[in-house]
Amino acid sequence: MLLDYDRLGLLKWPLVVICVLVSLFLLLPIVFIAALSFGDSQWLQFPPPGWTLRWYDELFHDSGWVEAFLTSTKIALIVTVLSVVLGLMASLALHKGKFPGKKLLQALFLTPMVLPVVVLAVALYALFLKFNLTGSMLGYVIGHLIIALPFSIITISNSLETFEFALEDAAMICGATPLQVKLKVTIPAIKLGIFAAAIFSFLISWDEVVLSIFMATPGMQTLPVRIWGAMRQDLSPVIAAASTLLIGFTIILMLLAKMVRKGK
Amino acid sequence: MSADSLLASATAPVPKPKSTRWKGFHYLIPILLLLGLFFVIPVLGLLLRSVLEPSLGLENYKELFGSLTYAKVFYNTFLVATVVTLVTILFGFPVAWLMSMMPARWSALVFGILILSMWTNLLARTYAWMVLLQQTGFINRILMSIGIIDEPLQLVNNLIGVTIGMTYIMLPFLIMPLHSTFKSIDPSVLRAAAVCGASRWQAFWKILLPLALPGLASGGLMVFVMSLGYFVTPSLLGGTSNMMLAELIAQLVQSLLNWGLAGAAAMVLLVITLGLYAVQLHYFGRDKHGHN
């Protein structure tokens, strides 16, 4: 009765109302930002009095924003590759390897996920100041990679759970070298997990704010850092346009991930 | 396993691993180097600075716990985390409950909205709330036009703004695990209760709530812990006079260059966070929805 939708009786309506309100609450900022970015009100009136592409035009003609966009993309792509490769190696070792302290290592690999990011950011900042790595591509990549790796390991490990490792031995018997086995047997079998790990890693790097604020110098900023800086000055609709692009990119990647999962 | 080893020993060209005790360990060398150099050492280094700088001793901790300014920061942090957790539970519980029984099409829709909001860039969401909650913003204008208030409310640059923004971020983190808890409850238990003459009220308090409690406690604890360490939303929606712990750490480092005190504050945040996660792991096992 309390878990049966059709027999809830009057209780159904307060629950439905709360659910609708929460859903609207969750949707409101997203719709709002997209509307503002196309609205022609400088003072962020909502609903906008008219529509315009002016803010996008300003965005694309400002070399600072364009550069930040390219920097973000470059960093995210490098992080994606490294996170998948290192994550795959770690997952394979954790699944198939035999060595002491496995549980402990597994816990270590997942710690960056639960640690408050600000602690990691400040710690890396201290290190990077010493070695002059702030504002460098390497600095950003290292920071993003550390927080992307746990997601990569979790996703790839999950797909390894159903992989039959005997297949690897079978391929070896048929004369394949260890590298061939990995490339032609193991990786194709878990390619969905690897793809999901890639998308997660990209999005984590692409959206990362806290680490990036500490890594940033005026000469090298990612898109979120630039948005952060702009937000502290004013709430111009150009920020809404940049945010909408970030959201649009995220949605495209999420849909892509969903399509691949369905198409298997 | 025995079949594998039999096959392996039956054929010659299979290379034997050099040492079976460390089999596969070499795959971990790159990630161990990365995490060792850029995670373990820097974090431990930061924590060490709390007892080494400016001089050896516990001075930094004395300052952190002895001053009224920092007491206010701790108060803000715990107040916001507590209120956010309670509000999230209050609204998340009914949603997760209803989602577990509504027709699949509808629950898929709500699920999509949760995922979308979760993966929308944090800054984008916070920007939206800054604009929405302004004095002349959408929320104030709506409230005034339907006559609930006469003058615009101060909704941003204070802890109310932080609480709204953080609740927004945390709702999916409570709803998703709680939803799977509800899904795992066998509806026939509740039918049995009804057959035995339990009223709805009794069935809710004596059966449904106790069965959902592990998911609720686990999700609530996660929301609380995550809220304690948040940086972006509090610093943008909270204004300068309502600092929280993560902002304090950042400010100590960036503007005051007081690394010792920052290390102490980081240590406090870390001990509380990892301590509460340990509690969660101990009581509720591994949570698959753990997410940053």
JSON list of C-alpha atoms in Angstrom, two decimals, chain A residues 39-161:
[
{"chain": "A", "resi": 39, "resn": "GLY", "atom": "CA", "xyz": [17.85, 37.55, -23.95]},
{"chain": "A", "resi": 40, "resn": "ASP", "atom": "CA", "xyz": [18.58, 41.13, -24.94]},
{"chain": "A", "resi": 41, "resn": "SER", "atom": "CA", "xyz": [18.43, 42.59, -21.43]},
{"chain": "A", "resi": 42, "resn": "GLN", "atom": "CA", "xyz": [21.77, 43.89, -20.20]},
{"chain": "A", "resi": 43, "resn": "TRP", "atom": "CA", "xyz": [20.34, 43.84, -16.65]},
{"chain": "A", "resi": 44, "resn": "LEU", "atom": "CA", "xyz": [19.35, 40.19, -16.81]},
{"chain": "A", "resi": 45, "resn": "GLN", "atom": "CA", "xyz": [15.63, 40.76, -16.84]},
{"chain": "A", "resi": 46, "resn": "PHE", "atom": "CA", "xyz": [13.62, 37.54, -16.85]},
{"chain": "A", "resi": 47, "resn": "PRO", "atom": "CA", "xyz": [11.70, 36.69, -18.91]},
{"chain": "A", "resi": 48, "resn": "PRO", "atom": "CA", "xyz": [13.80, 38.69, -21.41]},
{"chain": "A", "resi": 49, "resn": "PRO", "atom": "CA", "xyz": [12.03, 41.50, -23.31]},
{"chain": "A", "resi": 50, "resn": "GLY", "atom": "CA", "xyz": [13.52, 40.29, -26.62]},
{"chain": "A", "resi": 51, "resn": "TRP", "atom": "CA", "xyz": [16.00, 37.84, -28.08]},
{"chain": "A", "resi": 52, "resn": "THR", "atom": "CA", "xyz": [19.52, 38.33, -29.37]},
{"chain": "A", "resi": 53, "resn": "LEU", "atom": "CA", "xyz": [22.77, 36.55, -30.17]},
{"chain": "A", "resi": 54, "resn": "ARG", "atom": "CA", "xyz": [24.76, 39.55, -29.05]},
{"chain": "A", "resi": 55, "resn": "TRP", "atom": "CA", "xyz": [26.33, 37.89, -25.99]},
{"chain": "A", "resi": 56, "resn": "TYR", "atom": "CA", "xyz": [27.56, 34.94, -28.02]},
{"chain": "A", "resi": 57, "resn": "ASP", "atom": "CA", "xyz": [28.95, 37.38, -30.55]},
{"chain": "A", "resi": 58, "resn": "GLU", "atom": "CA", "xyz": [30.83, 39.21, -27.80]},
{"chain": "A", "resi": 59, "resn": "LEU", "atom": "CA", "xyz": [32.03, 35.90, -26.42]},
{"chain": "A", "resi": 60, "resn": "PHE", "atom": "CA", "xyz": [33.43, 34.68, -29.73]},
{"chain": "A", "resi": 61, "resn": "HIS", "atom": "CA", "xyz": [35.09, 37.99, -30.51]},
{"chain": "A", "resi": 62, "resn": "ASP", "atom": "CA", "xyz": [36.89, 38.20, -27.21]},
{"chain": "A", "resi": 63, "resn": "SER", "atom": "CA", "xyz": [40.24, 36.47, -27.61]},
{"chain": "A", "resi": 64, "resn": "GLY", "atom": "CA", "xyz": [40.39, 35.87, -23.85]},
{"chain": "A", "resi": 65, "resn": "TRP", "atom": "CA", "xyz": [37.24, 33.74, -23.87]},
{"chain": "A", "resi": 66, "resn": "VAL", "atom": "CA", "xyz": [38.22, 31.88, -27.03]},
{"chain": "A", "resi": 67, "resn": "GLU", "atom": "CA", "xyz": [41.63, 31.13, -25.62]},
{"chain": "A", "resi": 68, "resn": "ALA", "atom": "CA", "xyz": [40.13, 29.90, -22.35]},
{"chain": "A", "resi": 69, "resn": "PHE", "atom": "CA", "xyz": [37.82, 27.62, -24.32]},
{"chain": "A", "resi": 70, "resn": "LEU", "atom": "CA", "xyz": [40.75, 26.15, -26.26]},
{"chain": "A", "resi": 71, "resn": "THR", "atom": "CA", "xyz": [42.85, 25.74, -23.11]},
{"chain": "A", "resi": 72, "resn": "SER", "atom": "CA", "xyz": [40.00, 23.91, -21.38]},
{"chain": "A", "resi": 73, "resn": "THR", "atom": "CA", "xyz": [39.51, 21.60, -24.33]},
{"chain": "A", "resi": 74, "resn": "LYS", "atom": "CA", "xyz": [43.20, 20.82, -24.65]},
{"chain": "A", "resi": 75, "resn": "ILE", "atom": "CA", "xyz": [43.60, 20.07, -20.94]},
{"chain": "A", "resi": 76, "resn": "ALA", "atom": "CA", "xyz": [40.45, 17.93, -20.87]},
{"chain": "A", "resi": 77, "resn": "LEU", "atom": "CA", "xyz": [41.62, 15.87, -23.85]},
{"chain": "A", "resi": 78, "resn": "ILE", "atom": "CA", "xyz": [45.03, 15.17, -22.33]},
{"chain": "A", "resi": 79, "resn": "VAL", "atom": "CA", "xyz": [43.45, 14.34, -18.98]},
{"chain": "A", "resi": 80, "resn": "THR", "atom": "CA", "xyz": [41.01, 11.98, -20.70]},
{"chain": "A", "resi": 81, "resn": "VAL", "atom": "CA", "xyz": [43.75, 9.98, -22.41]},
{"chain": "A", "resi": 82, "resn": "LEU", "atom": "CA", "xyz": [45.95, 9.75, -19.33]},
{"chain": "A", "resi": 83, "resn": "SER", "atom": "CA", "xyz": [43.06, 8.99, -17.02]},
{"chain": "A", "resi": 84, "resn": "VAL", "atom": "CA", "xyz": [41.85, 6.12, -19.21]},
{"chain": "A", "resi": 85, "resn": "VAL", "atom": "CA", "xyz": [45.32, 4.63, -19.67]},
{"chain": "A", "resi": 86, "resn": "LEU", "atom": "CA", "xyz": [46.33, 4.86, -16.01]},
{"chain": "A", "resi": 87, "resn": "GLY", "atom": "CA", "xyz": [42.84, 3.87, -14.87]},
{"chain": "A", "resi": 88, "resn": "LEU", "atom": "CA", "xyz": [42.86, 0.82, -17.12]},
{"chain": "A", "resi": 89, "resn": "MET", "atom": "CA", "xyz": [46.27, -0.28, -15.88]},
{"chain": "A", "resi": 90, "resn": "ALA", "atom": "CA", "xyz": [45.27, 0.19, -12.25]},
{"chain": "A", "resi": 91, "resn": "SER", "atom": "CA", "xyz": [41.96, -1.63, -12.72]},
{"chain": "A", "resi": 92, "resn": "LEU", "atom": "CA", "xyz": [43.65, -4.57, -14.42]},
{"chain": "A", "resi": 93, "resn": "ALA", "atom": "CA", "xyz": [46.21, -4.84, -11.64]},
{"chain": "A", "resi": 94, "resn": "LEU", "atom": "CA", "xyz": [43.52, -4.63, -8.96]},
{"chain": "A", "resi": 95, "resn": "HIS", "atom": "CA", "xyz": [41.43, -7.34, -10.65]},
{"chain": "A", "resi": 96, "resn": "LYS", "atom": "CA", "xyz": [44.00, -9.77, -11.85]},
{"chain": "A", "resi": 97, "resn": "GLY", "atom": "CA", "xyz": [47.12, -9.04, -9.87]},
{"chain": "A", "resi": 98, "resn": "LYS", "atom": "CA", "xyz": [48.19, -10.75, -6.69]},
{"chain": "A", "resi": 99, "resn": "PHE", "atom": "CA", "xyz": [50.17, -8.65, -4.28]},
{"chain": "A", "resi": 100, "resn": "PRO", "atom": "CA", "xyz": [50.03, -7.64, -0.65]},
{"chain": "A", "resi": 101, "resn": "GLY", "atom": "CA", "xyz": [48.14, -4.49, 0.38]},
{"chain": "A", "resi": 102, "resn": "LYS", "atom": "CA", "xyz": [45.65, -4.60, -2.48]},
{"chain": "A", "resi": 103, "resn": "LYS", "atom": "CA", "xyz": [42.71, -3.35, -0.39]},
{"chain": "A", "resi": 104, "resn": "LEU", "atom": "CA", "xyz": [44.80, -0.52, 0.97]},
{"chain": "A", "resi": 105, "resn": "LEU", "atom": "CA", "xyz": [45.91, 0.58, -2.49]},
{"chain": "A", "resi": 106, "resn": "GLN", "atom": "CA", "xyz": [42.35, 0.45, -3.72]},
{"chain": "A", "resi": 107, "resn": "ALA", "atom": "CA", "xyz": [41.35, 2.76, -0.86]},
{"chain": "A", "resi": 108, "resn": "LEU", "atom": "CA", "xyz": [44.23, 5.09, -1.71]},
{"chain": "A", "resi": 109, "resn": "PHE", "atom": "CA", "xyz": [43.11, 5.31, -5.35]},
{"chain": "A", "resi": 110, "resn": "LEU", "atom": "CA", "xyz": [39.61, 6.35, -4.34]},
{"chain": "A", "resi": 111, "resn": "THR", "atom": "CA", "xyz": [40.62, 8.85, -1.62]},
{"chain": "A", "resi": 112, "resn": "PRO", "atom": "CA", "xyz": [40.90, 11.85, -3.98]},
{"chain": "A", "resi": 113, "resn": "MET", "atom": "CA", "xyz": [37.16, 11.45, -4.52]},
{"chain": "A", "resi": 114, "resn": "VAL", "atom": "CA", "xyz": [36.22, 11.94, -0.87]},
{"chain": "A", "resi": 115, "resn": "LEU", "atom": "CA", "xyz": [38.89, 14.45, 0.09]},
{"chain": "A", "resi": 116, "resn": "PRO", "atom": "CA", "xyz": [37.61, 18.06, 0.10]},
{"chain": "A", "resi": 117, "resn": "VAL", "atom": "CA", "xyz": [38.97, 19.46, -3.17]},
{"chain": "A", "resi": 118, "resn": "VAL", "atom": "CA", "xyz": [40.13, 22.64, -1.51]},
{"chain": "A", "resi": 119, "resn": "VAL", "atom": "CA", "xyz": [42.65, 20.68, 0.59]},
{"chain": "A", "resi": 120, "resn": "LEU", "atom": "CA", "xyz": [44.15, 19.06, -2.49]},
{"chain": "A", "resi": 121, "resn": "ALA", "atom": "CA", "xyz": [44.11, 22.40, -4.31]},
{"chain": "A", "resi": 122, "resn": "VAL", "atom": "CA", "xyz": [46.01, 24.20, -1.57]},
{"chain": "A", "resi": 123, "resn": "ALA", "atom": "CA", "xyz": [48.48, 21.33, -1.16]},
{"chain": "A", "resi": 124, "resn": "LEU", "atom": "CA", "xyz": [49.23, 21.23, -4.91]},
{"chain": "A", "resi": 125, "resn": "TYR", "atom": "CA", "xyz": [49.43, 25.01, -5.00]},
{"chain": "A", "resi": 126, "resn": "ALA", "atom": "CA", "xyz": [52.23, 24.92, -2.43]},
{"chain": "A", "resi": 127, "resn": "LEU", "atom": "CA", "xyz": [54.11, 22.33, -4.44]},
{"chain": "A", "resi": 128, "resn": "PHE", "atom": "CA", "xyz": [53.59, 24.05, -7.78]},
{"chain": "A", "resi": 129, "resn": "LEU", "atom": "CA", "xyz": [54.70, 27.41, -6.40]},
{"chain": "A", "resi": 130, "resn": "LYS", "atom": "CA", "xyz": [57.99, 25.79, -5.45]},
{"chain": "A", "resi": 131, "resn": "PHE", "atom": "CA", "xyz": [58.50, 24.21, -8.88]},
{"chain": "A", "resi": 132, "resn": "ASN", "atom": "CA", "xyz": [57.03, 27.07, -10.88]},
{"chain": "A", "resi": 133, "resn": "LEU", "atom": "CA", "xyz": [54.24, 24.93, -12.29]},
{"chain": "A", "resi": 134, "resn": "THR", "atom": "CA", "xyz": [51.32, 27.29, -11.65]},
{"chain": "A", "resi": 135, "resn": "GLY", "atom": "CA", "xyz": [49.79, 28.48, -14.88]},
{"chain": "A", "resi": 136, "resn": "SER", "atom": "CA", "xyz": [51.31, 25.59, -16.80]},
{"chain": "A", "resi": 137, "resn": "MET", "atom": "CA", "xyz": [49.58, 22.93, -18.82]},
{"chain": "A", "resi": 138, "resn": "LEU", "atom": "CA", "xyz": [51.34, 20.27, -16.75]},
{"chain": "A", "resi": 139, "resn": "GLY", "atom": "CA", "xyz": [50.03, 21.76, -13.51]},
{"chain": "A", "resi": 140, "resn": "TYR", "atom": "CA", "xyz": [46.42, 21.72, -14.67]},
{"chain": "A", "resi": 141, "resn": "VAL", "atom": "CA", "xyz": [46.71, 18.22, -16.11]},
{"chain": "A", "resi": 142, "resn": "ILE", "atom": "CA", "xyz": [48.19, 16.75, -12.92]},
{"chain": "A", "resi": 143, "resn": "GLY", "atom": "CA", "xyz": [45.52, 18.33, -10.74]},
{"chain": "A", "resi": 144, "resn": "HIS", "atom": "CA", "xyz": [42.60, 17.29, -12.93]},
{"chain": "A", "resi": 145, "resn": "LEU", "atom": "CA", "xyz": [44.04, 13.83, -13.47]},
{"chain": "A", "resi": 146, "resn": "ILE", "atom": "CA", "xyz": [44.17, 13.11, -9.74]},
{"chain": "A", "resi": 147, "resn": "ILE", "atom": "CA", "xyz": [40.45, 13.76, -9.27]},
{"chain": "A", "resi": 148, "resn": "ALA", "atom": "CA", "xyz": [39.42, 12.13, -12.56]},
{"chain": "A", "resi": 149, "resn": "LEU", "atom": "CA", "xyz": [41.25, 8.85, -11.87]},
{"chain": "A", "resi": 150, "resn": "PRO", "atom": "CA", "xyz": [38.90, 7.49, -9.16]},
{"chain": "A", "resi": 151, "resn": "PHE", "atom": "CA", "xyz": [35.97, 7.75, -11.59]},
{"chain": "A", "resi": 152, "resn": "SER", "atom": "CA", "xyz": [37.96, 6.12, -14.33]},
{"chain": "A", "resi": 153, "resn": "ILE", "atom": "CA", "xyz": [38.99, 3.26, -12.03]},
{"chain": "A", "resi": 154, "resn": "ILE", "atom": "CA", "xyz": [35.44, 2.70, -10.75]},
{"chain": "A", "resi": 155, "resn": "THR", "atom": "CA", "xyz": [33.91, 2.62, -14.24]},
{"chain": "A", "resi": 156, "resn": "ILE", "atom": "CA", "xyz": [36.56, 0.37, -15.76]},
{"chain": "A", "resi": 157, "resn": "SER", "atom": "CA", "xyz": [36.61, -1.94, -12.74]},
{"chain": "A", "resi": 158, "resn": "ASN", "atom": "CA", "xyz": [32.86, -2.34, -13.01]},
{"chain": "A", "resi": 159, "resn": "SER", "atom": "CA", "xyz": [33.15, -3.47, -16.61]},
{"chain": "A", "resi": 160, "resn": "LEU", "atom": "CA", "xyz": [35.99, -5.85, -15.72]},
{"chain": "A", "resi": 161, "resn": "GLU", "atom": "CA", "xyz": [33.71, -7.61, -13.21]}
]
